[in-house]
mmCIF file of C-alpha atoms in Angstrom:
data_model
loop_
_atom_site.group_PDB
_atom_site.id
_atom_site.type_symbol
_atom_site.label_atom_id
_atom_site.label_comp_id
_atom_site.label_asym_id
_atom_site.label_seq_id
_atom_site.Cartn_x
_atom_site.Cartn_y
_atom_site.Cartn_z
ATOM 1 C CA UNK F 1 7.680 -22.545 -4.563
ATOM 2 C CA UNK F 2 5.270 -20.173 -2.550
ATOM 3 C CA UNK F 3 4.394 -17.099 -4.257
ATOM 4 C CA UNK F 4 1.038 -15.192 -4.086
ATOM 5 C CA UNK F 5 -1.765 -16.103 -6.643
ATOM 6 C CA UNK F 6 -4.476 -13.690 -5.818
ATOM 7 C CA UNK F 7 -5.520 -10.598 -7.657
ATOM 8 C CA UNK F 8 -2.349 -8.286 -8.222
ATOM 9 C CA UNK F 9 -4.435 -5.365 -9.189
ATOM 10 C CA UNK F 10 -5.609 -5.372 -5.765
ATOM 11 C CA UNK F 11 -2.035 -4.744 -4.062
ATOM 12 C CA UNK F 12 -1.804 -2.038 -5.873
ATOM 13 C CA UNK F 13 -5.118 -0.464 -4.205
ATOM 14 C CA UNK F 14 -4.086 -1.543 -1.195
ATOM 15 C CA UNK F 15 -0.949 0.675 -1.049
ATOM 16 C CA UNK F 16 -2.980 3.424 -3.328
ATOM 17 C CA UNK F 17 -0.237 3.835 -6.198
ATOM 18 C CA UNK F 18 0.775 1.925 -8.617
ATOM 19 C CA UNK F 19 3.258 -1.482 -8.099
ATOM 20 C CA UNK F 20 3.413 -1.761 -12.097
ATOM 21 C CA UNK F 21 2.544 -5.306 -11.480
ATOM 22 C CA UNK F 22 0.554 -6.018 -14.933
ATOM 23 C CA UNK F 23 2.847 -4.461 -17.113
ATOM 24 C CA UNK F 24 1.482 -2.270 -19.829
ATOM 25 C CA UNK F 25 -2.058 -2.309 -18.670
ATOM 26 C CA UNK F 26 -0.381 -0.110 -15.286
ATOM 27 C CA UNK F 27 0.224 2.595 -18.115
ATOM 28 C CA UNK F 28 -3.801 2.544 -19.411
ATOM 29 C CA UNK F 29 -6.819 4.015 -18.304
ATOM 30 C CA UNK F 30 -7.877 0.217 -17.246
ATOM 31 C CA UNK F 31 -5.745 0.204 -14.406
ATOM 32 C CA UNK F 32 -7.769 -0.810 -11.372
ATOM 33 C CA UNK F 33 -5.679 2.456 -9.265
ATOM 34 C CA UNK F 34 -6.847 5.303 -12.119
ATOM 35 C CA UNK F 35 -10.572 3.689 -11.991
ATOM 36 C CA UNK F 36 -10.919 3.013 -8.244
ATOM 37 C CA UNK F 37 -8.393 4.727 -6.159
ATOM 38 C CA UNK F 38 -9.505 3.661 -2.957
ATOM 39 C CA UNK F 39 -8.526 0.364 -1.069
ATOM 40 C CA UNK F 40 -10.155 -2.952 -1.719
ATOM 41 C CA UNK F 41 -12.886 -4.414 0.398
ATOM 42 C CA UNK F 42 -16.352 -3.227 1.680
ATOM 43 C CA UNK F 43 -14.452 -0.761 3.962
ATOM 44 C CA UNK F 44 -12.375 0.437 1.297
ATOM 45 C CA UNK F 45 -13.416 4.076 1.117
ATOM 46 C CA UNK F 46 -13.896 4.590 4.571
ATOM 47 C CA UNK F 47 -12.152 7.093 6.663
ATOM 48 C CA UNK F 48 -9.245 5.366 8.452
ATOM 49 C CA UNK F 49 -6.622 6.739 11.402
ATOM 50 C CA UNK F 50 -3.143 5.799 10.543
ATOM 51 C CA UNK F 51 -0.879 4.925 13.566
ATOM 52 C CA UNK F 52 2.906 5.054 13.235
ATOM 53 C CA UNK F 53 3.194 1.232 13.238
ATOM 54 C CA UNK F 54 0.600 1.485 10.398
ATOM 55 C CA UNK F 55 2.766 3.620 8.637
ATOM 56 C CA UNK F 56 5.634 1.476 9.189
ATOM 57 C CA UNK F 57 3.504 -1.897 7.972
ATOM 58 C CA UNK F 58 2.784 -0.509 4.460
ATOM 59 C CA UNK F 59 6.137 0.694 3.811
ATOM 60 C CA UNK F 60 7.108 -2.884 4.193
ATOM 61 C CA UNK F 61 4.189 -4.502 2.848
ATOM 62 C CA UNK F 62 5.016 -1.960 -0.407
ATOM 63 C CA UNK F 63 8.343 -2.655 -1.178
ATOM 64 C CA UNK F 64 7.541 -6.502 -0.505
ATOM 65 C CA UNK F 65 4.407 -6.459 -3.123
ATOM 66 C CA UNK F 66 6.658 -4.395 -5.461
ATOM 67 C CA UNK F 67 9.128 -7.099 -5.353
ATOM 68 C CA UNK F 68 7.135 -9.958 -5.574
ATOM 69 C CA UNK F 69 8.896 -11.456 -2.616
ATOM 70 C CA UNK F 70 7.094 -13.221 0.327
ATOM 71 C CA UNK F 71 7.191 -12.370 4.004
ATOM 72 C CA UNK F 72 10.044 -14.857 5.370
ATOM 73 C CA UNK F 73 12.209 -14.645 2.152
ATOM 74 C CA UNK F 74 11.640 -10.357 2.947
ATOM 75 C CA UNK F 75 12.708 -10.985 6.616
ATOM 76 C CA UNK F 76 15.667 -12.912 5.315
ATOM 77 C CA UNK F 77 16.399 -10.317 2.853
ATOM 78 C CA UNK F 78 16.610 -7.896 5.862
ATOM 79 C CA UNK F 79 18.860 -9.959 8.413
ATOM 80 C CA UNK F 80 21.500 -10.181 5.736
ATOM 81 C CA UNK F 81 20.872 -6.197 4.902
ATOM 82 C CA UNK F 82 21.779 -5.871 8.631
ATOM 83 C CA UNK F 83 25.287 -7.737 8.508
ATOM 84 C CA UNK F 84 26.148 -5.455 5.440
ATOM 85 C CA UNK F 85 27.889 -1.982 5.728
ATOM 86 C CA UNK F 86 26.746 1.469 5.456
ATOM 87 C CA UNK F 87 22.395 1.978 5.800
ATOM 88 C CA UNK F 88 20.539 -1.249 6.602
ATOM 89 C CA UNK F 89 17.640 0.133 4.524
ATOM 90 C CA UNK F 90 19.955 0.690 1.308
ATOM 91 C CA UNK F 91 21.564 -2.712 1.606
ATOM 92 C CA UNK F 92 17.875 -3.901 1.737
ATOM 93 C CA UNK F 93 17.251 -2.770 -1.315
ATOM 94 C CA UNK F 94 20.352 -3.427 -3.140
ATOM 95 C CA UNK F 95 19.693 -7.266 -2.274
ATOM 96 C CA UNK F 96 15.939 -6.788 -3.959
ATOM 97 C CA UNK F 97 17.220 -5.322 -7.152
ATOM 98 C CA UNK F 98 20.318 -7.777 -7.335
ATOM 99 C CA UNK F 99 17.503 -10.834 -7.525
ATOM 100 C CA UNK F 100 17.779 -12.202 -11.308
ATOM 101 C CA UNK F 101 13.815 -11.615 -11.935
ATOM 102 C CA UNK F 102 14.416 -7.996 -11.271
ATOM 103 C CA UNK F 103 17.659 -7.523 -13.201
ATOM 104 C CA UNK F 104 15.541 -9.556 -16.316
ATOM 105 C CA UNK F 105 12.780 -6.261 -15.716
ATOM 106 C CA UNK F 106 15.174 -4.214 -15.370
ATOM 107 C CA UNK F 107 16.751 -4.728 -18.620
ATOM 108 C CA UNK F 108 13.502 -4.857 -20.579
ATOM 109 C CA UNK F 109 13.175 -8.421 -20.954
ATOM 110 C CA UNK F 110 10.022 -8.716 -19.280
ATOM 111 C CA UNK F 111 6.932 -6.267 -19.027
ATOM 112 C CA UNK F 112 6.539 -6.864 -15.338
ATOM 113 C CA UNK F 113 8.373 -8.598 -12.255
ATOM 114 C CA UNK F 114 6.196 -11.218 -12.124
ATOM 115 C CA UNK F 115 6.763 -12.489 -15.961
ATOM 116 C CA UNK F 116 10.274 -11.838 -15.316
ATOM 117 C CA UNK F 117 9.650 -14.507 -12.654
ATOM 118 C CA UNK F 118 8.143 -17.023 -14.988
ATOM 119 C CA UNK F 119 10.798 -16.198 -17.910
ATOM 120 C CA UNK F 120 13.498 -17.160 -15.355
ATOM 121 C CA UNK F 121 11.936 -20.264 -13.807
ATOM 122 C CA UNK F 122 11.169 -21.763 -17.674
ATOM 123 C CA UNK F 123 15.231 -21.314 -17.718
ATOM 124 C CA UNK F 124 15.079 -18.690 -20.181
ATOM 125 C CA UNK F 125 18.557 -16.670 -18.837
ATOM 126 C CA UNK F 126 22.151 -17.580 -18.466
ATOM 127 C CA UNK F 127 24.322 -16.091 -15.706
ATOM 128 C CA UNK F 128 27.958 -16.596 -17.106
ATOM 129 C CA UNK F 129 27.255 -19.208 -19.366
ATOM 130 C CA UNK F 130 25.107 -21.110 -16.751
ATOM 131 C CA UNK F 131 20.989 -21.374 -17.050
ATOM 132 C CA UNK F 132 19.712 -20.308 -13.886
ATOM 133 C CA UNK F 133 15.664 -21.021 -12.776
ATOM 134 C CA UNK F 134 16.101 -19.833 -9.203
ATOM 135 C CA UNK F 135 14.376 -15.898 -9.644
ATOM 136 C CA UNK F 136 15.918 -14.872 -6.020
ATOM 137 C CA UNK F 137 19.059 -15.876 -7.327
ATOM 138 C CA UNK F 138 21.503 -12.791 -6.416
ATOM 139 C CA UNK F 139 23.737 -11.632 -9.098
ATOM 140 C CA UNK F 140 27.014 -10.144 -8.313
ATOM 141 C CA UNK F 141 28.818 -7.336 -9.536
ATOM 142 C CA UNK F 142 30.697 -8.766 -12.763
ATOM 143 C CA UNK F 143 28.175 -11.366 -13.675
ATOM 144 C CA UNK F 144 27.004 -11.491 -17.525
ATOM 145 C CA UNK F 145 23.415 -12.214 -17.657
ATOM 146 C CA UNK F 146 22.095 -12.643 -21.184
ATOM 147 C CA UNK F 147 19.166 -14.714 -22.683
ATOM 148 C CA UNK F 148 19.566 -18.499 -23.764
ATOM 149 C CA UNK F 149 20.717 -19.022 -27.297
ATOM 150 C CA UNK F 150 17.355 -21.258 -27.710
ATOM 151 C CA UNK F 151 15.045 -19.208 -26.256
ATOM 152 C CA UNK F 152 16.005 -15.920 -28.717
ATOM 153 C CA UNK F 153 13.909 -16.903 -31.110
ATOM 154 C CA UNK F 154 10.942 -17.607 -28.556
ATOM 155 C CA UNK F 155 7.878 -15.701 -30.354
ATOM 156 C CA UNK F 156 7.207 -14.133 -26.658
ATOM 157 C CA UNK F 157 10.370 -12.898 -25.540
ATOM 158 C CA UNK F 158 10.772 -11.485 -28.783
ATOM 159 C CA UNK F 159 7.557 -9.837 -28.864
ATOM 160 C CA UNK F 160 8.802 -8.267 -25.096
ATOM 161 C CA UNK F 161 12.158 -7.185 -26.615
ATOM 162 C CA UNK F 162 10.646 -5.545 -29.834
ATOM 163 C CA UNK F 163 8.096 -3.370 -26.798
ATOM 164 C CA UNK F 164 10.260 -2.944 -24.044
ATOM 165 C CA UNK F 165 13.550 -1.751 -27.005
ATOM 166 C CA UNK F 166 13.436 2.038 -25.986
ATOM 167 C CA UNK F 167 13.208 1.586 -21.908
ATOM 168 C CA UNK F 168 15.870 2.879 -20.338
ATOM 169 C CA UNK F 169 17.877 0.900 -18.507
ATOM 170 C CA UNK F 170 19.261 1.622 -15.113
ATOM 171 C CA UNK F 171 23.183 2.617 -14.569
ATOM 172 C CA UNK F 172 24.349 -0.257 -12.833
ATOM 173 C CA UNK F 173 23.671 -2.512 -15.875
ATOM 174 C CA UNK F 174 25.348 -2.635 -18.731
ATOM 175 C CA UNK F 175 22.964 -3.941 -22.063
ATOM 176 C CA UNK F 176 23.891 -4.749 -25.082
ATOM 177 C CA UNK F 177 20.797 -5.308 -27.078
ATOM 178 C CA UNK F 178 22.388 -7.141 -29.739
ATOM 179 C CA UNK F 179 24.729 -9.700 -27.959
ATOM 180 C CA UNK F 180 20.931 -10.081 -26.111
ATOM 181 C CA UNK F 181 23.365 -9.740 -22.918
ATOM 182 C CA UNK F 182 24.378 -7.164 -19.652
ATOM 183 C CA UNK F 183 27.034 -7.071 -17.264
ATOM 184 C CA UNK F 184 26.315 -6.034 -13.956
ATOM 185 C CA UNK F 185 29.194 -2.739 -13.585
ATOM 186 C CA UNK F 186 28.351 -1.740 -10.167
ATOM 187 C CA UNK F 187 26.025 -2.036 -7.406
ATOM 188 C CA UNK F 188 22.679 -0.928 -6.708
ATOM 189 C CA UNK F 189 22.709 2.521 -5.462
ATOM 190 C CA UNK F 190 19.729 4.316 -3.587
ATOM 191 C CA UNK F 191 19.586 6.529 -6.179
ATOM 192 C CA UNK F 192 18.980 4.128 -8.715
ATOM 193 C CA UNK F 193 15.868 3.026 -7.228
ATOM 194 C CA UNK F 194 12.908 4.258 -8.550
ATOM 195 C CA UNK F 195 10.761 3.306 -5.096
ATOM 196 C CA UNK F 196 8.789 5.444 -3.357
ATOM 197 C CA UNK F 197 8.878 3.984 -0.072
ATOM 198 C CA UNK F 198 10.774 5.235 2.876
ATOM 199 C CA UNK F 199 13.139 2.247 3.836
ATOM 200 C CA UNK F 200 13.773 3.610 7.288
ATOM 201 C CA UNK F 201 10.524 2.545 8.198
ATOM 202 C CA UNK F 202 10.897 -0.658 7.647
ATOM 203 C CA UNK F 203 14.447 -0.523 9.507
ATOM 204 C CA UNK F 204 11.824 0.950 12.501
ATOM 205 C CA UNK F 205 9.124 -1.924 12.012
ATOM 206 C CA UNK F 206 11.534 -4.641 11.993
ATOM 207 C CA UNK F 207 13.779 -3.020 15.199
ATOM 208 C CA UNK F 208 10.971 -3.160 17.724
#
């Protein structure tokens, strides 16, 4: 499986705001955007014009980094958004949150996307019933996802549990913390995205 293996903290730098790709260290003083908030690379703090199509690139390359997801799976992601109803942009991210290493962050089983990613491909989670290791695996509305009865008393995921116990989760999941479970009630709603990325410039980049 291709997936990026460079520095993450990087990324971050690159877009200048956080991706809250390292977990808790994104809410310390050691992360690498509160210490040097400028981009990566010897031209990093140089003065730079920003075109439109510039603009356009790091809204996509953002929300792509914030995901986790590569750039064909992301172009993918946005050719189905495009055969959906109602905003292409919206749909685009409703697909990206529906992924099952997203819903485990979302639900506070992991500290960041990309050890949601690993918890899912060691088959930690069931989706009704059945253990799933594919972390772009879309759930649906209805689906139970909960954590394998062997891996609840995994020393790690209960040290992530015991952490992560007062996040709040978002309203189109439903958790129950003791069952160790969550239904998926609804769908992803713009609302319910806590991006800061204008999506309709990625509808732009990707309609030229």
């Amino acid at each position: 499986m291709a997936r990026y293996t460079g520095a993450v903290c990087r990324l971050c730098r690159r877009e200048g705001q956080k991706l809250f790709l390292k977990g808790e260290r994104c809410y310390t003083d050691k992360c690498a955007v509160t210490r040097r908030a400028y981009a990566p690379g010897q031209h990093g703090q140089g003065r730079k014009k920003t075109s439109e199509y510039g603009v356009q690139l790091r809204a996509k390359q953002m929300t792509r980094r914030y995901y986790g997801v590569l750039e064909n799976q992301f172009h993918h992601y946005y050719e189905m958004a495009e055969k959906m109803p109602g905003k292409t942009g919206d749909a685009l991210l409703a697909l990206l949150e529906k992924r099952l290493d997203n819903v485990v962050y979302r639900l506070g089983w992991a500290s960041s996307r990309a050890e949601a990613r690993q918890l899912v491909l060691h088959g930690h989670f069931t989706v009704n019933g059945r253990r799933v290791d594919i972390p772009s695996f879309l759930v649906k509305e209805g689906d139970v996802v909960a954590i394998a009865e062997k891996s609840r008393s995994n020393d790690k995921i209960k040290a992530v549990l015991e952490a992560n116990a007062s996040r709040p989760v978002v309203k189109w999941l439903e958790l129950n913390r003791e069952a160790m479970e969550a239904k998926v009630i609804a769908q992803p709603q713009r609302e319910d995205i806590d991006l800061a990325v204008e999506e309709t410039l990625i509808v732009e980049l990707y309609s030229k």
